[in-house]
C-alpha positions as CSV (number, residue, x, y, z in Angstrom):
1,X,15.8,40.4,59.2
2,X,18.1,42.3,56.8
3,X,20.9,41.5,59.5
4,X,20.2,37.5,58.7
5,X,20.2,38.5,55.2
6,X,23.6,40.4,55.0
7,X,25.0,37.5,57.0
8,X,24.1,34.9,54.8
9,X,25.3,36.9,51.9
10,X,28.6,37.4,54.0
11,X,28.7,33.5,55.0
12,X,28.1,32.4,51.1
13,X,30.8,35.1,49.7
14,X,33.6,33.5,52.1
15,X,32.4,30.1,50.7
16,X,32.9,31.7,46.9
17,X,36.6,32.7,48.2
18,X,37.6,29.2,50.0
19,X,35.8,26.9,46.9
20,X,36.5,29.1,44.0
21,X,32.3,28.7,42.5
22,X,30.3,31.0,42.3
23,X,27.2,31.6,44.4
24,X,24.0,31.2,42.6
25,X,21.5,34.0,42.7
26,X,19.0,32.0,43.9
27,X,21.2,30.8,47.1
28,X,22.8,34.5,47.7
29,X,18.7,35.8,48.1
30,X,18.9,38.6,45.3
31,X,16.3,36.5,43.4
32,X,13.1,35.1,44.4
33,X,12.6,31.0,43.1
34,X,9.8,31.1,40.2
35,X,8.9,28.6,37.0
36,X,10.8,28.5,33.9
37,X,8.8,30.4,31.4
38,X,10.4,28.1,28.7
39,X,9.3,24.8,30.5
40,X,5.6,26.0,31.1
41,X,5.7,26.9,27.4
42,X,6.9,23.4,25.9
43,X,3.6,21.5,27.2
44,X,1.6,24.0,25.8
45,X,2.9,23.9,22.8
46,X,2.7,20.4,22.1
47,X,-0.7,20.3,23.0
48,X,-1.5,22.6,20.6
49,X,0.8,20.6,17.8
50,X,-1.5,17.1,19.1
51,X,-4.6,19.0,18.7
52,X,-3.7,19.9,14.8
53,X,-2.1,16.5,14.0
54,X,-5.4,15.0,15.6
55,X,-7.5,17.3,13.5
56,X,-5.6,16.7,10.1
57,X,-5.4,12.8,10.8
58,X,-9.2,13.0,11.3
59,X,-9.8,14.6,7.8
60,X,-7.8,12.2,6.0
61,X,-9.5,9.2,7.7
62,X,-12.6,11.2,6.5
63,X,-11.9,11.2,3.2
64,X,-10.1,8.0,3.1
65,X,-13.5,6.4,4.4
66,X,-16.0,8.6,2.8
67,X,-16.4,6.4,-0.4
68,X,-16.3,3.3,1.2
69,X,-18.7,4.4,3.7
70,X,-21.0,5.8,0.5
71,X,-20.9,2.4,-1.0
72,X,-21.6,0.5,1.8
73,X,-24.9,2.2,2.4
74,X,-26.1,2.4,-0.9
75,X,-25.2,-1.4,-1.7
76,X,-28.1,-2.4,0.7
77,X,-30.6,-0.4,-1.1
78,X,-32.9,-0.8,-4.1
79,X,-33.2,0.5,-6.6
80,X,-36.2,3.0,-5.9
81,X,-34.3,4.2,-2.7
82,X,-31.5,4.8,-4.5
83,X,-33.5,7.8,-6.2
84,X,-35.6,8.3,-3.1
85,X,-33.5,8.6,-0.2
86,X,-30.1,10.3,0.6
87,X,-27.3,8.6,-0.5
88,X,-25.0,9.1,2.8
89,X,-27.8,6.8,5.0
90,X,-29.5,3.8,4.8
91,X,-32.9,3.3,3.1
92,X,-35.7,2.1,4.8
93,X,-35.6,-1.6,3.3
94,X,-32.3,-3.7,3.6
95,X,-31.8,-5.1,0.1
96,X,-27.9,-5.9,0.4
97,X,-28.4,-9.7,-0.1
98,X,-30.8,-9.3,-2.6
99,X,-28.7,-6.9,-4.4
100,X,-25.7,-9.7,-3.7
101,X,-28.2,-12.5,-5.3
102,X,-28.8,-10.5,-8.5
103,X,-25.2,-9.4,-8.8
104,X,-24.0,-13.3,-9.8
105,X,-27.4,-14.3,-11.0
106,X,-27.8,-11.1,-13.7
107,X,-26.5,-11.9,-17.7
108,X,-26.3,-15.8,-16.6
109,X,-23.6,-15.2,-13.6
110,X,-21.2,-13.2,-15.5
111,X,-20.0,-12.1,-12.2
112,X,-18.6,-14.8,-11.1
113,X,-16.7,-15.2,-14.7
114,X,-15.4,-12.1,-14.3
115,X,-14.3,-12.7,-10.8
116,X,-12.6,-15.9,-11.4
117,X,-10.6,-13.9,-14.5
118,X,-9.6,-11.8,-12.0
119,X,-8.3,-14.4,-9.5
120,X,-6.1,-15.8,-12.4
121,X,-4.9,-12.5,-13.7
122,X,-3.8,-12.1,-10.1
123,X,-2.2,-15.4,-9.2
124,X,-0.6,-15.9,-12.5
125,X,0.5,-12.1,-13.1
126,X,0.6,-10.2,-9.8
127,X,2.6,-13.6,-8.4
128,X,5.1,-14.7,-11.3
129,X,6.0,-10.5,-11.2
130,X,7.0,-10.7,-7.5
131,X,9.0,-14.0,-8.2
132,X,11.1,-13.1,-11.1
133,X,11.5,-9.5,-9.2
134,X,13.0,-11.2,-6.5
135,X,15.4,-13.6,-8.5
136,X,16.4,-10.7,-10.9
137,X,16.8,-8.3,-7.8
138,X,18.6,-10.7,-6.0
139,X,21.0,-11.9,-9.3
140,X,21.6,-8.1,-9.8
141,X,22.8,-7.3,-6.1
142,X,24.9,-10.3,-4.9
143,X,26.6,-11.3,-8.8
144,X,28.7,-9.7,-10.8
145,X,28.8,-9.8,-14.3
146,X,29.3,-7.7,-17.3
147,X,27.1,-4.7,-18.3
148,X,25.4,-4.9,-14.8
149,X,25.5,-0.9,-14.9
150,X,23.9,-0.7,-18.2
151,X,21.3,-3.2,-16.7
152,X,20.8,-0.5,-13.5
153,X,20.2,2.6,-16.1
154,X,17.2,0.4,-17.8
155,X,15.6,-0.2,-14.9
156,X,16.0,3.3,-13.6
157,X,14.7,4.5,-17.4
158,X,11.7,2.1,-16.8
159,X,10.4,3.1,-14.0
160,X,10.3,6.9,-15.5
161,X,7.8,5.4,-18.2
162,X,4.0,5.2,-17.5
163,X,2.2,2.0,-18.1
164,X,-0.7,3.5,-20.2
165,X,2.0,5.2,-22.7
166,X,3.6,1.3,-23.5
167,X,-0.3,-0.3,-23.9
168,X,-0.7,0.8,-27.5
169,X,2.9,-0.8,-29.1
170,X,1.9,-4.2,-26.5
171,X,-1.4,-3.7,-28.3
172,X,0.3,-4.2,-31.5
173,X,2.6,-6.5,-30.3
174,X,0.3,-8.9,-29.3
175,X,-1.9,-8.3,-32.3
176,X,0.7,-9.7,-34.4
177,X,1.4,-12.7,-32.2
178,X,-2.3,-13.6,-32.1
179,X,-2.9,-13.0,-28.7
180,X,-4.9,-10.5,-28.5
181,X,-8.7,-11.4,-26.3
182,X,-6.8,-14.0,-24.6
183,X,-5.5,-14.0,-21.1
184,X,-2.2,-14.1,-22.1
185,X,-2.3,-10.5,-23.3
186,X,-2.9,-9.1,-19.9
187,X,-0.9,-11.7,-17.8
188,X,2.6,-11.1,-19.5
189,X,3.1,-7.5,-19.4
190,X,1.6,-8.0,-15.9
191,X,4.8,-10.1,-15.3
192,X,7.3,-7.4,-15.9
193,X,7.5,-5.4,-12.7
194,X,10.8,-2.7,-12.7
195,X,9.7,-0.6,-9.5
196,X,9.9,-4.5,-7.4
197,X,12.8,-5.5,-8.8
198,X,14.4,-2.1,-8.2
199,X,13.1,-2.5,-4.7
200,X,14.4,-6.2,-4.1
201,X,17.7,-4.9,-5.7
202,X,18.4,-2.5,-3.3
203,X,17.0,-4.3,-0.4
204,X,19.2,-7.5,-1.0
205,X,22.4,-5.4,-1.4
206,X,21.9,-4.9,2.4
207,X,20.0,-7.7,4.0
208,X,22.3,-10.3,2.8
209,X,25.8,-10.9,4.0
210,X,27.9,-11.7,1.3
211,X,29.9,-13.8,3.8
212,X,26.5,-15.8,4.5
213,X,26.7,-17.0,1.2
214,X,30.2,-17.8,0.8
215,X,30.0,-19.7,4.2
216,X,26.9,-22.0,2.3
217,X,28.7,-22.7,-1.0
218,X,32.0,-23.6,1.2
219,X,28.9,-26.7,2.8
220,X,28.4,-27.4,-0.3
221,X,25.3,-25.6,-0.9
222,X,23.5,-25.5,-4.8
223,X,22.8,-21.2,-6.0
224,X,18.5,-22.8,-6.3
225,X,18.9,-23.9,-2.7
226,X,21.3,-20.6,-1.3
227,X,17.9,-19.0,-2.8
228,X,15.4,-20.7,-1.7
229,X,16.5,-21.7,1.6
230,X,18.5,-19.0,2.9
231,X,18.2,-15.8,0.7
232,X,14.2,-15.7,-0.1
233,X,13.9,-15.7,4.1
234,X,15.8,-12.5,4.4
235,X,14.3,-11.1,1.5
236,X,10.6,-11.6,3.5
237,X,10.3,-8.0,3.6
238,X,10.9,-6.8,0.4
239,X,9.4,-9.7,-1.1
240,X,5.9,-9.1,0.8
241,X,6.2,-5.5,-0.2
242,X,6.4,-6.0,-3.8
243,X,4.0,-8.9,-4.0
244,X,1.6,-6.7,-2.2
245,X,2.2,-3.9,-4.8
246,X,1.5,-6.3,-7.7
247,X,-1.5,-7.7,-6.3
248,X,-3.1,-4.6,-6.2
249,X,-1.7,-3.2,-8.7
250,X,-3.4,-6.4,-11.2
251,X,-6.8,-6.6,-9.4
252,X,-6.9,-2.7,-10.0
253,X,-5.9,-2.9,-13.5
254,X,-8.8,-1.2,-16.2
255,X,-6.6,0.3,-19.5
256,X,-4.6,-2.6,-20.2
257,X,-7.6,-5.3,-20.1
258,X,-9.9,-2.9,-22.0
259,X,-7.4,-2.5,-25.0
260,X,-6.0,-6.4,-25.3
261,X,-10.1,-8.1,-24.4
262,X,-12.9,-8.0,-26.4
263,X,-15.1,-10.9,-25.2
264,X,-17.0,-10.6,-22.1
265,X,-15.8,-14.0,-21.3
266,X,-12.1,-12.6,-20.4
267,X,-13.4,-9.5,-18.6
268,X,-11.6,-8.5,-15.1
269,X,-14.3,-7.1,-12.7
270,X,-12.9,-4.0,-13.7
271,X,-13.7,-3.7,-17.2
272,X,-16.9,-6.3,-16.7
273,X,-18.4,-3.6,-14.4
274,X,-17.8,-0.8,-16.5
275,X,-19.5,-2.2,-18.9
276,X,-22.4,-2.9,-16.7
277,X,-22.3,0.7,-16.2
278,X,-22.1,1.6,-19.6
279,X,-24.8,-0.2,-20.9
280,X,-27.1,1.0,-17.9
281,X,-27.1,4.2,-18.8
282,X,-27.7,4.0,-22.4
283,X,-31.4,4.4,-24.0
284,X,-33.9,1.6,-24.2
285,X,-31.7,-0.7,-21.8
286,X,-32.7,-1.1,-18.1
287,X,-30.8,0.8,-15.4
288,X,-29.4,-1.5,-13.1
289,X,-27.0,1.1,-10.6
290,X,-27.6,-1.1,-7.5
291,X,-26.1,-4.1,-9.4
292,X,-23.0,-2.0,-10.1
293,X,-22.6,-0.5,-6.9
294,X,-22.6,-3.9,-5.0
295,X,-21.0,-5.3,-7.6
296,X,-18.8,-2.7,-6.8
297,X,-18.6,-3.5,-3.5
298,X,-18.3,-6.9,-3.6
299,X,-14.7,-5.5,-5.7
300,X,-13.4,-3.8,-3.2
301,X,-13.5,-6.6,-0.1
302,X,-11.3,-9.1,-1.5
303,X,-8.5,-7.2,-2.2
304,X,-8.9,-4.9,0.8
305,X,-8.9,-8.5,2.9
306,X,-6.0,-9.4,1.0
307,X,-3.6,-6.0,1.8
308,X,-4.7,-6.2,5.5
309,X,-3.4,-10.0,5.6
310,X,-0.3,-9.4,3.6
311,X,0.2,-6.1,5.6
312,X,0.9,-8.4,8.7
313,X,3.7,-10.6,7.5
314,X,5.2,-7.2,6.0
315,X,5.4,-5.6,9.6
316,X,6.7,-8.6,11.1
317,X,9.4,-9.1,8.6
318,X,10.5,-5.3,9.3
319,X,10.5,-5.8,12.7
320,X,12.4,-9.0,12.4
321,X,15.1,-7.0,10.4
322,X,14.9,-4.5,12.7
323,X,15.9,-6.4,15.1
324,X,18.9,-8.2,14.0
């Protein structure tokens, strides 16, 4: 056996001479053939990085979920089980619709006042702020003009500034226009938007070809309909992104509302329900906590229906952009 051995050594050194490569260890029999420690490692150690991504993932998700999930259940109790039963499980009587009837049926259907404010604030505000981000975002990338720079260091200084610390001088702004508990106080600061025209701004510096424009002026082509028609689809993206932004961002709004409004009448179902809450809890009134809490719920659906359907188009138009 160590004869074979030796002459196969022998046989693979003459090779080595006549080639000019070296013999590997493995061929030349000083090694026995075994696994790569570093290759049974790597496996391992991505499972283990899976298992703790899994387990993080799953606590977020957890917490994400955990007061929606609260509100769900206690929205289809009454009030007794509210106080009786644990507030992480359902009660032993379903009252969901009834809480639902009572919701737009208490203080003469408020509710649906409040609700209907809240559709406007959002069509009028949330929508003119995406449109005149996208116009001034698109003016500001693709034309020059003077002062454009000084225009870039506003917007940049703006978006440093928290809304709640400008409420107070819009407060006495609007006070000395007259428009204070109207629903023009809440739907024109909602129309000024800096972080989506920031956003458009950059994205149309990119997206756009200026040679796609040039080549629609030389047909003959109007700036409205180079907008309209060509620009506004390649601006999809951005333009879903910032609407969605401002949608939330209006149907979410509380401060601003509860400063500029003080008729029930031009209540969002923000402010309408803190007051419901408000006046529950105060002596000699009557506590009505499931109204608030479906109420509540009945808050959070629309405009989680409405993310989830923008959400689509906003994927889509990445992918489309992605693609090209």
């Amino acid at each position: 056996m160590s004869v074979v051995v030796s002459n196969s050594a022998e046989q693979l050194n003459t090779e080595a001479v006549v080639t000019g490569r070296r013999p590997s260890r493995l061929a030349s029999g000083r090694i026995q053939g075994r696994p790569s420690r570093r290759g049974a490692r790597r496996p391992a150690r991505r499972t283990r990085t899976s298992i703790t991504l899994m387990i993080v993932m799953t606590l977020m998700l957890l917490y994400s979920l955990g007061p929606l999930f609260w509100l769900v259940v206690n929205s289809t109790k009454s009030r007794q089980d509210l106080y009786d039963t644990s507030g992480l499980w359902f009660g032993p009587k379903f009252s969901l619709f009834t809480n639902i009837a009572d919701v737009f049926a208490y203080d003469d259907g408020v509710f649906l006042r409040w609700f209907l404010n809240t559709v406007l604030y959002v069509v009028v505000g949330a929508g003119g702020a995406t449109l005149l981000a996208t116009l001034a975002g698109y003016g500001l990338a693709k034309y020059r003009f003077p002062g454009r720079k000084a225009v870039f260091a506003i917007i940049l200084g703006a978006l440093a500034i928290p809304g709640s610390v400008l409420a107070v001088p819009q407060f006495l702004l609007f006070s000395k226009l007259g428009l204070t508990n109207t629903p023009a106080a809440v739907v024109i600061p909602s129309l000024v938007s800096a972080f989506g025209l920031y956003l458009v701004w950059v994205y149309a510096a990119e997206a756009i070809p200026d040679e796609l424009i040039e080549a629609a002026r030389l047909d003959g082509a109007g700036e409205l309909r180079i907008f309209f028609s060509i620009s506004l689809r390649q601006l999809a993206p951005a333009f879903i992104t910032v609407l969605m932004f401002a949608v939330v961002a209006t149907w979410n709004n509380y401060f601003l509302p509860l400063i500029m409004l003080s008729s029930p009448e031009w209540y969002p179902l923000t402010v309408g329900l803190s007051q419901w809450a408000s006046a529950s809890a105060s002596i000699g009134t009557q506590p009505i906590p499931q109204l608030v809490i479906t109420g509540s719920l009945l808050t959070v659906l629309p405009i989680s229906a409405a993310f989830l359907y923008l959400q689509r188009y906003w994927q889509s138009g990445l992918a489309a952009g992605s693609v090209k």
